[in-house]
Short mmCIF file of C-alpha atoms in Angstrom, two decimals:
data_model
loop_
_atom_site.label_atom_id
_atom_site.label_comp_id
_atom_site.label_asym_id
_atom_site.label_seq_id
_atom_site.Cartn_x
_atom_site.Cartn_y
_atom_site.Cartn_z
CA MET I 368 -6.81 45.29 -123.21
CA ARG I 369 -4.53 44.27 -120.80
CA LYS I 370 -4.45 40.39 -120.02
CA ASN I 371 -5.00 38.27 -116.10
CA VAL I 372 -0.90 37.63 -115.54
CA HIS I 373 -2.46 35.69 -112.14
CA ASP I 374 -2.14 31.84 -113.08
CA PRO I 375 -5.21 29.45 -111.93
CA SER I 376 -2.59 26.96 -109.91
CA ASP I 377 -1.00 30.22 -108.00
CA ARG I 378 -4.77 30.75 -106.77
CA GLU I 379 -5.29 26.61 -105.53
CA GLY I 380 -1.70 27.32 -103.46
CA ALA I 381 -3.25 30.90 -101.85
CA LYS I 382 -6.37 29.52 -100.50
CA VAL I 383 -4.08 26.09 -99.11
CA GLU I 384 -1.57 28.23 -97.51
CA LYS I 385 -4.09 30.03 -96.13
CA ASN I 386 -6.36 27.85 -94.20
CA ARG I 387 -3.56 26.56 -92.91
CA LYS I 388 -2.55 29.53 -91.08
CA ARG I 389 -6.65 29.46 -89.76
CA LYS I 390 -5.86 25.85 -88.34
CA LYS I 391 -5.78 25.45 -85.14
CA THR I 392 -2.65 24.30 -82.79
CA ARG I 393 -2.54 21.44 -81.34
CA PHE I 394 -2.05 20.00 -78.00
CA SER I 395 0.66 17.99 -78.66
CA ASP I 396 2.40 20.66 -80.65
CA VAL I 397 2.73 22.54 -76.36
CA PHE I 398 2.84 19.74 -73.92
CA ASP I 399 4.88 16.40 -73.81
CA THR I 400 2.06 13.51 -73.56
CA GLY I 401 4.86 10.93 -72.80
CA TYR I 402 5.54 13.21 -69.35
CA LEU I 403 1.84 13.44 -68.54
CA ARG I 404 1.28 10.28 -68.89
CA ASN I 405 3.79 8.93 -67.06
CA VAL I 406 2.66 11.61 -63.77
CA PHE I 407 -0.57 9.95 -64.19
CA ILE I 408 -0.01 6.67 -63.80
CA GLY I 409 2.37 7.42 -60.58
CA ALA I 410 -1.06 9.86 -59.12
CA VAL I 411 -3.60 5.89 -60.48
CA GLY I 412 -0.72 4.31 -57.70
CA SER I 413 -0.77 6.39 -54.95
CA VAL I 414 -4.27 6.58 -54.50
CA VAL I 415 -4.06 2.76 -55.34
CA LEU I 416 -1.69 1.97 -52.50
CA LEU I 417 -3.11 4.59 -50.07
CA GLY I 418 -6.50 2.08 -50.48
CA LEU I 419 -4.98 -1.18 -50.02
CA VAL I 420 -2.41 0.61 -46.62
CA TYR I 421 -6.13 1.82 -45.38
CA TYR I 422 -8.20 -1.78 -45.69
CA VAL I 423 -5.04 -3.12 -43.96
CA CYS I 424 -5.34 -0.51 -41.24
CA TRP I 425 -8.95 -1.11 -40.77
CA HIS I 426 -9.03 -4.44 -40.68
CA VAL I 427 -6.70 -4.92 -38.50
CA THR I 428 -7.24 -2.62 -36.15
CA GLY I 429 -11.85 -2.93 -36.22
CA GLY I 430 -11.68 0.69 -38.61
CA PHE I 431 -9.44 2.14 -36.80
CA GLU I 432 -11.42 2.15 -33.24
CA GLY I 433 -7.79 1.40 -31.21
CA SER I 434 -4.63 -0.34 -31.44
CA VAL I 435 -4.81 -4.21 -29.64
CA GLU I 436 -3.08 -3.80 -26.64
CA VAL I 437 -2.50 -7.42 -24.12
CA THR I 438 -1.12 -8.13 -20.93
CA ALA I 439 -0.22 -11.46 -19.21
CA ALA I 440 -3.44 -12.49 -16.51
CA LEU I 441 -0.63 -13.47 -13.73
CA ARG I 442 -1.68 -15.02 -10.08
CA SER I 443 -1.29 -11.71 -7.52
CA SER I 444 -2.22 -10.23 -4.27
CA ALA I 445 -3.50 -7.40 -3.05
CA GLU I 446 -4.77 -4.69 0.47
CA GLU I 447 -7.85 -3.42 0.36
CA ARG I 448 -6.94 -0.95 3.87
CA PHE I 449 -8.71 1.34 6.20
CA ASP I 450 -5.42 4.39 7.17
CA THR I 451 -7.57 7.06 10.29
CA VAL I 452 -6.32 7.41 14.40
CA GLY I 453 -6.07 5.42 17.26
CA TYR I 454 -6.62 6.15 21.24
CA MET I 455 -5.17 3.54 24.21
CA PHE I 456 -7.74 3.28 26.77
CA ARG I 457 -6.31 1.38 29.91
CA ASP I 458 -7.01 0.36 33.12
CA GLU I 459 -4.20 3.17 34.53
CA THR I 460 -3.08 4.20 38.25
CA VAL I 461 -1.43 6.90 38.21
CA LEU I 462 1.69 6.90 41.31
CA TYR I 463 1.82 10.18 42.39
CA SER I 464 5.18 12.03 44.70
CA GLU I 465 5.01 14.81 47.45
CA TYR I 466 8.12 15.57 45.57
CA GLY I 467 9.19 16.34 41.21
CA GLY I 468 12.89 16.42 41.86
CA ALA I 469 15.13 14.07 40.57
CA MET I 470 13.63 10.02 41.01
CA ASP I 471 16.05 7.67 41.09
CA VAL I 472 13.29 4.18 39.09
CA LEU I 473 14.93 0.63 40.12
CA HIS I 474 12.46 -1.10 37.17
CA PRO I 475 12.14 -1.17 34.12
CA GLU I 476 9.53 -0.07 31.34
CA GLY I 477 6.89 -2.20 31.68
CA GLU I 478 7.79 -4.93 33.55
CA ARG I 479 5.79 -6.65 36.04
CA VAL I 480 5.97 -5.81 40.07
CA ALA I 481 4.12 -7.76 42.38
CA ALA I 482 2.45 -5.75 45.68
CA GLY I 483 4.24 -3.87 48.00
CA ASP I 484 7.93 -3.52 45.29
CA MET I 485 9.14 -0.74 45.97
CA LEU I 486 9.02 1.30 42.55
CA LEU I 487 11.08 4.48 42.59
CA THR I 488 12.59 6.95 45.12
CA ALA I 489 11.34 10.25 44.19
CA TYR I 490 13.83 13.33 45.72
CA LYS I 491 12.75 17.30 46.94
CA ASN I 492 15.28 18.59 45.74
CA PRO I 493 14.34 20.53 41.69
CA ASP I 494 18.63 21.27 41.10
CA SER I 495 18.76 17.12 41.06
CA ALA I 496 16.29 16.68 38.07
CA GLN I 497 18.84 16.20 35.84
CA VAL I 498 20.33 13.38 37.33
CA THR I 499 17.72 11.63 36.88
CA GLU I 500 17.80 11.50 33.40
CA LYS I 501 21.41 10.80 33.59
CA LEU I 502 20.32 7.65 35.68
CA LYS I 503 18.00 6.84 33.06
CA GLU I 504 20.56 6.02 30.40
CA LEU I 505 22.74 4.03 32.47
CA ASP I 506 19.48 1.92 33.44
CA ARG I 507 19.33 2.31 29.35
CA ARG I 508 22.75 1.22 28.74
CA ILE I 509 23.00 -1.79 31.47
CA ALA I 510 20.06 -2.72 30.06
CA VAL I 511 22.00 -2.99 26.08
CA LEU I 512 24.66 -4.92 27.74
CA GLU I 513 22.63 -7.50 29.50
CA ALA I 514 21.18 -7.81 26.62
CA SER I 515 24.36 -8.68 24.29
CA ALA I 516 24.85 -11.73 25.61
CA VAL I 517 25.33 -14.59 22.93
CA GLY I 518 26.26 -18.04 25.20
CA ASN I 519 29.33 -19.71 25.18
CA SER I 520 28.73 -22.05 21.28
CA VAL I 521 27.85 -19.70 18.28
CA SER I 522 27.17 -21.69 15.36
CA VAL I 523 28.00 -20.34 11.25
CA SER I 524 24.09 -20.00 10.87
CA TYR I 525 24.43 -18.01 13.51
CA THR I 526 26.52 -15.45 12.66
CA LYS I 527 24.71 -15.40 8.89
CA ALA I 528 21.54 -15.05 10.92
CA LEU I 529 23.09 -11.73 13.43
CA GLU I 530 24.84 -9.85 9.93
CA ASN I 531 21.54 -10.24 8.36
CA SER I 532 19.46 -8.74 11.39
CA ILE I 533 22.35 -6.19 11.68
CA ASN I 534 21.44 -5.18 7.90
CA VAL I 535 18.02 -4.96 8.38
CA ALA I 536 18.08 -2.89 11.61
CA LEU I 537 20.39 -0.13 9.73
CA ALA I 538 18.05 -0.28 6.80
CA ALA I 539 14.89 0.48 9.04
CA LEU I 540 17.16 2.63 11.75
CA ARG I 541 17.80 4.89 8.03
CA GLY I 542 14.24 4.63 6.74
CA GLU I 543 12.90 6.29 10.69
CA LEU I 544 15.40 8.87 10.45
CA ALA I 545 14.66 9.80 6.71
CA ASP I 546 10.32 9.29 7.52
CA ASN I 547 11.84 12.22 11.00
CA SER I 548 10.59 9.21 13.29
CA TYR I 549 12.66 9.49 15.96
CA LEU I 550 10.81 7.91 19.29
CA GLN I 551 11.08 4.85 16.46
CA ALA I 552 14.98 5.49 15.57
CA ALA I 553 15.47 5.95 20.03
CA ALA I 554 14.09 2.50 19.92
CA ARG I 555 15.72 1.12 17.10
CA SER I 556 18.95 2.31 17.55
CA GLU I 557 18.97 0.63 20.77
CA GLU I 558 18.29 -3.18 19.65
CA LEU I 559 20.76 -1.86 16.27
CA LEU I 560 23.76 -1.92 19.46
CA VAL I 561 22.81 -5.23 20.54
CA LEU I 562 23.30 -6.69 17.70
CA LEU I 563 27.08 -5.07 16.89
CA ASN I 564 27.67 -6.11 20.14
CA ARG I 565 26.97 -10.00 19.90
CA LYS I 566 29.32 -8.95 16.29
CA GLU I 567 32.05 -8.02 18.82
CA LEU I 568 31.81 -10.41 21.03
CA ILE I 569 32.06 -13.29 19.05
CA PHE I 570 34.83 -11.79 16.20
CA SER I 571 36.86 -10.37 19.08
CA SER I 572 38.56 -12.88 22.41
CA LYS I 573 36.33 -11.05 24.56
CA GLU I 574 33.36 -13.34 26.64
CA ASP I 575 31.29 -11.73 27.77
CA TYR I 576 30.89 -7.20 29.08
CA SER I 577 31.17 -7.83 31.95
CA VAL I 578 33.44 -5.44 32.95
CA ALA I 579 31.92 -3.13 32.26
CA LEU I 580 28.69 -3.83 33.16
CA THR I 581 30.44 -3.05 36.47
CA ALA I 582 31.47 -0.29 35.46
CA LEU I 583 28.21 0.98 34.24
CA LYS I 584 26.34 -0.57 38.27
CA SER I 585 29.02 0.66 40.41
CA GLU I 586 28.60 4.45 38.05
CA ARG I 587 25.33 4.64 38.97
CA ALA I 588 24.69 3.44 42.17
CA ALA I 589 27.74 6.09 43.11
CA LEU I 590 25.25 8.47 40.86
CA ALA I 591 21.99 7.52 42.78
CA ASP I 592 24.05 7.76 46.77
CA SER I 593 25.17 10.96 45.56
CA LEU I 594 21.50 12.08 45.41
CA THR I 595 20.56 13.41 49.43
CA GLY I 596 18.01 15.80 50.92
CA GLU I 597 13.81 14.55 51.66
CA ARG I 598 11.91 12.14 49.40
CA SER I 599 9.67 9.78 49.31
CA ARG I 600 9.69 5.62 48.38
CA ILE I 601 7.01 4.73 46.06
CA TYR I 602 5.39 1.43 46.44
CA ALA I 603 3.53 -0.75 44.42
CA PRO I 604 -0.34 -0.36 45.46
CA PHE I 605 -1.74 -3.22 43.68
CA ALA I 606 0.77 -5.98 41.31
CA GLY I 607 1.13 -4.57 38.03
CA TYR I 608 2.64 -3.23 35.28
CA PHE I 609 4.64 -0.56 35.94
CA TYR I 610 5.49 2.77 33.75
CA SER I 611 7.76 5.73 35.28
CA THR I 612 6.25 7.56 32.37
CA CYS I 613 2.51 9.60 32.37
CA ASP I 614 0.66 11.80 29.41
CA GLY I 615 -2.15 12.89 31.47
CA LYS I 616 -4.54 11.08 29.66
CA GLU I 617 -4.42 8.28 32.58
CA SER I 618 -7.61 9.41 34.03
CA VAL I 619 -9.35 10.31 30.23
CA TYR I 620 -8.96 6.95 28.39
CA THR I 621 -10.33 4.79 31.29
CA LEU I 622 -12.33 1.52 30.84
CA ASP I 623 -15.22 3.32 33.04
CA ALA I 624 -15.76 5.88 30.36
CA LEU I 625 -14.84 3.50 27.77
CA LYS I 626 -18.17 1.65 28.85
CA ASP I 627 -20.99 4.25 27.58
CA ILE I 628 -18.10 5.54 24.70
CA SER I 629 -20.42 7.00 21.75
CA PRO I 630 -19.17 9.28 19.10
CA SER I 631 -19.72 12.14 21.30
CA SER I 632 -18.66 10.93 23.72
CA PHE I 633 -15.64 10.80 22.27
CA ASP I 634 -15.25 14.32 21.38
CA GLY I 635 -15.05 15.28 24.47
CA LEU I 636 -12.54 13.03 25.70
CA LYS I 637 -10.78 13.71 23.27
CA ASN I 638 -10.69 17.96 23.73
CA ALA I 639 -10.57 16.39 27.43
CA GLN I 640 -7.59 18.17 28.87
CA PRO I 641 -4.38 15.95 30.99
CA GLY I 642 -5.44 15.11 34.58
CA THR I 643 -4.15 16.80 37.51
CA ASP I 644 -3.50 15.15 41.20
CA PRO I 645 -6.03 17.19 43.33
CA ALA I 646 -3.12 17.91 45.78
CA GLY I 647 -1.00 19.78 44.16
CA ARG I 648 1.29 16.42 43.58
CA THR I 649 3.37 15.59 40.96
CA ALA I 650 2.86 11.64 39.06
CA VAL I 651 5.98 10.14 38.53
CA GLY I 652 4.97 7.47 37.00
CA LYS I 653 1.88 4.59 36.39
CA LEU I 654 0.64 1.19 37.35
CA ALA I 655 -1.08 -0.73 34.33
CA ALA I 656 -3.73 -3.50 36.31
CA SER I 657 -3.72 -5.74 33.30
CA ARG I 658 -1.81 -6.03 30.12
CA LYS I 659 -4.95 -6.49 28.49
CA TRP I 660 -5.13 -2.36 26.67
CA TYR I 661 -8.11 -1.21 23.69
CA LEU I 662 -7.96 0.86 20.85
CA VAL I 663 -10.54 2.80 19.99
CA ILE I 664 -10.64 3.55 15.86
CA GLU I 665 -14.08 6.04 15.08
CA THR I 666 -15.27 5.44 11.01
CA GLU I 667 -18.41 6.24 8.89
CA LYS I 668 -21.50 3.80 9.97
CA ASP I 669 -21.96 2.20 6.42
CA SER I 670 -18.68 0.64 6.02
CA LEU I 671 -19.34 -1.42 9.42
CA ASP I 672 -20.00 -3.85 7.68
CA ASP I 673 -15.31 -4.09 6.57
CA PHE I 674 -15.39 -4.91 9.79
CA PRO I 675 -17.49 -7.93 11.26
CA VAL I 676 -16.87 -8.32 14.97
CA GLY I 677 -15.65 -11.15 17.50
CA ARG I 678 -12.96 -11.44 14.36
CA TYR I 679 -9.62 -10.27 14.58
CA GLY I 680 -8.19 -7.78 12.23
CA GLU I 681 -4.60 -6.50 11.61
CA VAL I 682 -3.98 -3.38 12.92
CA GLU I 683 -0.67 -1.66 11.47
CA PHE I 684 1.37 1.26 14.09
CA ALA I 685 2.84 3.42 11.60
CA ASP I 686 4.62 5.98 14.36
CA CYS I 687 5.65 2.65 15.84
CA GLY I 688 7.80 2.05 13.30
CA GLY I 689 5.02 -0.20 11.72
CA LEU I 690 4.93 -2.03 14.00
CA VAL I 691 1.84 -4.67 13.24
CA LEU I 692 -0.47 -6.28 16.05
CA ASN I 693 -3.46 -8.59 15.25
CA MET I 694 -6.18 -7.38 17.32
CA LEU I 695 -9.44 -8.55 18.19
CA LEU I 696 -12.58 -6.37 17.47
CA GLU I 697 -14.67 -6.66 20.52
CA ARG I 698 -17.43 -4.09 19.63
CA THR I 699 -18.93 -1.50 17.69
CA VAL I 700 -20.70 1.76 18.84
CA GLU I 701 -23.33 3.64 16.05
CA GLU I 702 -24.87 6.44 15.79
CA GLY I 703 -26.37 8.49 13.23
CA GLU I 704 -23.87 8.19 10.80
CA ARG I 705 -21.13 8.11 12.50
CA ALA I 706 -19.42 4.50 14.39
CA LEU I 707 -17.05 3.36 16.85
CA LEU I 708 -13.90 0.64 16.45
CA ILE I 709 -12.99 -1.38 19.91
CA TYR I 710 -9.94 -3.33 19.41
CA SER I 711 -8.34 -5.20 22.07
CA SER I 712 -4.51 -6.55 22.58
CA GLU I 713 -3.14 -8.12 25.84
CA GLU I 714 0.31 -6.82 22.89
CA MET I 715 3.02 -4.29 24.76
CA PRO I 716 5.84 -4.08 22.83
CA ASP I 717 8.06 -1.08 24.67
CA ARG I 718 7.35 1.24 21.44
CA LEU I 719 3.48 1.68 22.56
CA TYR I 720 4.06 2.31 25.64
CA GLN I 721 5.04 5.83 25.04
CA LEU I 722 2.21 7.13 22.70
CA ARG I 723 -1.81 7.59 23.98
CA ARG I 724 -2.80 7.93 20.65
CA TYR I 725 -1.29 5.97 16.75
CA ASN I 726 -1.04 6.43 13.47
CA VAL I 727 -2.83 3.32 12.12
CA SER I 728 -3.35 0.79 9.16
CA VAL I 729 -6.61 -1.75 9.44
CA LYS I 730 -6.49 -4.59 6.40
CA THR I 731 -10.28 -4.72 5.80
CA ALA I 732 -9.76 -7.33 3.68
CA GLU I 733 -7.01 -9.02 1.11
CA TYR I 734 -8.34 -10.42 -2.37
CA SER I 735 -5.92 -13.27 -4.55
CA GLY I 736 -6.53 -14.29 -7.99
CA LEU I 737 -5.67 -13.39 -11.55
CA ARG I 738 -4.51 -9.50 -12.02
CA VAL I 739 -6.97 -7.97 -14.17
CA PRO I 740 -7.02 -4.46 -15.89
CA VAL I 741 -10.25 -2.87 -14.56
CA SER I 742 -9.87 -1.02 -17.78
CA ALA I 743 -10.53 -4.00 -19.49
CA ILE I 744 -13.62 -5.51 -18.22
CA ARG I 745 -16.19 -6.15 -20.66
CA TYR I 746 -19.65 -6.60 -20.76
CA VAL I 747 -21.18 -9.61 -23.17
CA ASP I 748 -25.09 -11.00 -23.34
CA GLY I 749 -25.25 -9.39 -19.22
CA ARG I 750 -22.42 -11.37 -17.90
CA GLU I 751 -18.64 -9.96 -16.78
CA GLY I 752 -15.43 -10.03 -18.57
CA VAL I 753 -12.76 -9.44 -20.68
CA TYR I 754 -11.03 -10.31 -24.29
CA ALA I 755 -8.83 -12.34 -24.52
CA LEU I 756 -5.68 -12.83 -28.06
CA PHE I 757 -5.66 -16.67 -28.52
CA GLY I 758 -3.15 -16.69 -32.11
CA ASN I 759 -5.20 -14.15 -33.97
CA THR I 760 -8.70 -14.57 -32.94
CA VAL I 761 -10.14 -12.51 -30.03
CA LEU I 762 -12.65 -14.85 -27.81
CA PHE I 763 -14.41 -13.50 -25.10
CA ARG I 764 -13.22 -14.54 -21.35
CA VAL I 765 -15.81 -14.61 -17.96
CA ILE I 766 -14.39 -14.09 -14.89
CA GLU I 767 -15.18 -13.81 -11.64
CA VAL I 768 -14.24 -10.82 -9.24
CA GLU I 769 -13.26 -11.21 -5.86
CA GLY I 770 -12.20 -7.46 -5.09
CA THR I 771 -10.65 -4.29 -6.46
CA VAL I 772 -7.47 -2.68 -5.36
CA ASP I 773 -6.03 0.26 -7.20
CA GLY I 774 -7.70 -0.44 -10.47
CA TYR I 775 -6.94 -4.38 -10.87
CA ALA I 776 -9.42 -6.43 -9.57
CA TYR I 777 -8.78 -10.00 -8.83
CA VAL I 778 -10.72 -12.46 -10.12
CA LYS I 779 -10.81 -16.54 -9.76
CA GLU I 780 -8.92 -19.07 -11.99
CA ASN I 781 -10.97 -21.12 -13.71
CA GLY I 782 -14.41 -19.91 -12.93
CA THR I 783 -17.64 -21.02 -14.43
CA PRO I 784 -17.66 -20.97 -18.12
CA VAL I 785 -20.97 -19.55 -20.16
CA THR I 786 -22.68 -22.82 -21.65
CA VAL I 787 -26.27 -22.69 -23.52
CA LYS I 788 -28.39 -26.67 -24.61
CA VAL I 789 -28.34 -26.96 -28.46
CA ASP I 790 -29.97 -29.10 -30.32
CA ASP I 791 -28.31 -31.86 -32.21
CA THR I 792 -28.16 -35.43 -33.35
CA ASP I 793 -26.37 -39.09 -31.35
CA LYS I 794 -24.46 -41.66 -34.15
CA GLU I 795 -28.54 -43.42 -34.59
CA GLY I 796 -29.41 -39.72 -36.09
CA ASN I 797 -31.85 -39.27 -32.95
CA PRO I 798 -31.49 -35.78 -31.73
CA VAL I 799 -30.16 -34.98 -28.89
CA GLU I 800 -29.62 -32.03 -26.90
CA ARG I 801 -26.04 -31.67 -26.28
CA GLU I 802 -24.44 -28.76 -23.43
CA VAL I 803 -21.86 -26.71 -25.20
CA ILE I 804 -19.10 -24.23 -24.42
CA LEU I 805 -20.40 -20.08 -25.19
CA TYR I 806 -17.85 -18.41 -22.88
CA GLY I 807 -14.91 -19.90 -21.57
CA ALA I 808 -13.45 -18.33 -18.57
CA LEU I 809 -10.34 -16.93 -18.00
CA GLY I 810 -6.83 -18.49 -17.29
CA LEU I 811 -3.80 -18.74 -16.48
CA TYR I 812 -0.86 -16.91 -18.66
CA ASP I 813 -4.50 -15.76 -21.06
CA SER I 814 -3.91 -13.22 -23.55
CA ILE I 815 -5.87 -9.87 -21.95
CA ILE I 816 -6.60 -7.06 -25.14
CA THR I 817 -5.82 -4.18 -22.74
CA SER I 818 -6.67 -1.70 -25.40
CA GLY I 819 -8.61 -1.00 -28.58
CA THR I 820 -12.70 -0.96 -29.60
CA GLY I 821 -15.04 -2.18 -32.21
CA LEU I 822 -14.05 -5.90 -30.77
CA TYR I 823 -15.92 -9.17 -30.60
CA HIS I 824 -15.98 -12.58 -29.86
CA GLY I 825 -14.11 -14.70 -32.44
CA GLN I 826 -13.10 -11.90 -34.77
CA ILE I 827 -9.94 -12.73 -37.06
CA ILE I 828 -7.38 -10.03 -36.33
CA ASP I 829 -4.74 -10.56 -39.11
#
């Protein structure tokens, strides 16, 4: 019989070893728990920080409804203008000659002449037509020199004013040339020549331009004497204002046509052909009985409220170097949805007489007050106003709009605030009713909020 060699203690050790092998592997045996703990704490901190940033931004902007920007309420002014085209109507009599060659004109443009005054001499020979332009050029040069006189005594203030006038005229001339306004540039160049001549007299030993004037007048007389052949002299049939140029529309834009004018008849006048003499004579000039003339402008019937009859309006003539005249609106004419504005004036600057049709700009309104962006205007409790920032407090300020131009409203400064009545008690405890300001009026230098939504009266912005 064989003997058992296994000891009981050995059997117990084997069991322990077997259980040890069966035991599952622990988490810490595989991962670095210290590192993971730090990562977790950092992630939680980041979430908390982002939440704090979100809360601050929401509180400042009213829930991410736009950033708050402001602009100061400053005094300003603006104009509303109506850009259009106008036509001149005037009482003009065309002067005709049987000859259409050279012309020797004896009076400057627009000069008033008496009845029976000799105005010009017209020659038959067409080959002498170039002499007319030469004579006109000499007349212009003579007129410039005659206007260049400065007198015997010149003050320092006059010299400074002269220098300023030269700079202004030179800048205007450059602008007119850049705009291709050659007619205006020609007139401006003569003005500049006069100013430069005066400056030369002041800073040189010359006393006047008498020598040059004598030479020019002698040249002109010799040129006029060289004109020979058949000729006709033109005399003024009545007293009036003489012009040596005609546009052919003198018989179209007449005062008789103006009496019964309508938008429809106005169309016919604009399409009419230039007038001619039935006898085949040549137009050599015209005579206006009066300085008064009319400007007819077409507009829409709905806009007539902007043009009160009987009032003067500022009319700017773009074709005449920005010339501005204060013209009287005498009457309006309506036809369907169309309307005509009929202005009048007795001013006739040199730059006007050479044209018949003008590009004009009429001032219809002028506003002044505090300038407010239209985009900033809000309505609270039926009141028109803006939100303004006072420190870190948003307050609603009511406004009274005078007019709007180019995206800006012009409002009355220190307008009427909105008040309400509240119940209160006096010093003795008796019930009384008091009036308190609910919304104040916009004032000078107030900080108007121009952007941001979700705003309200009394809001605090930290």
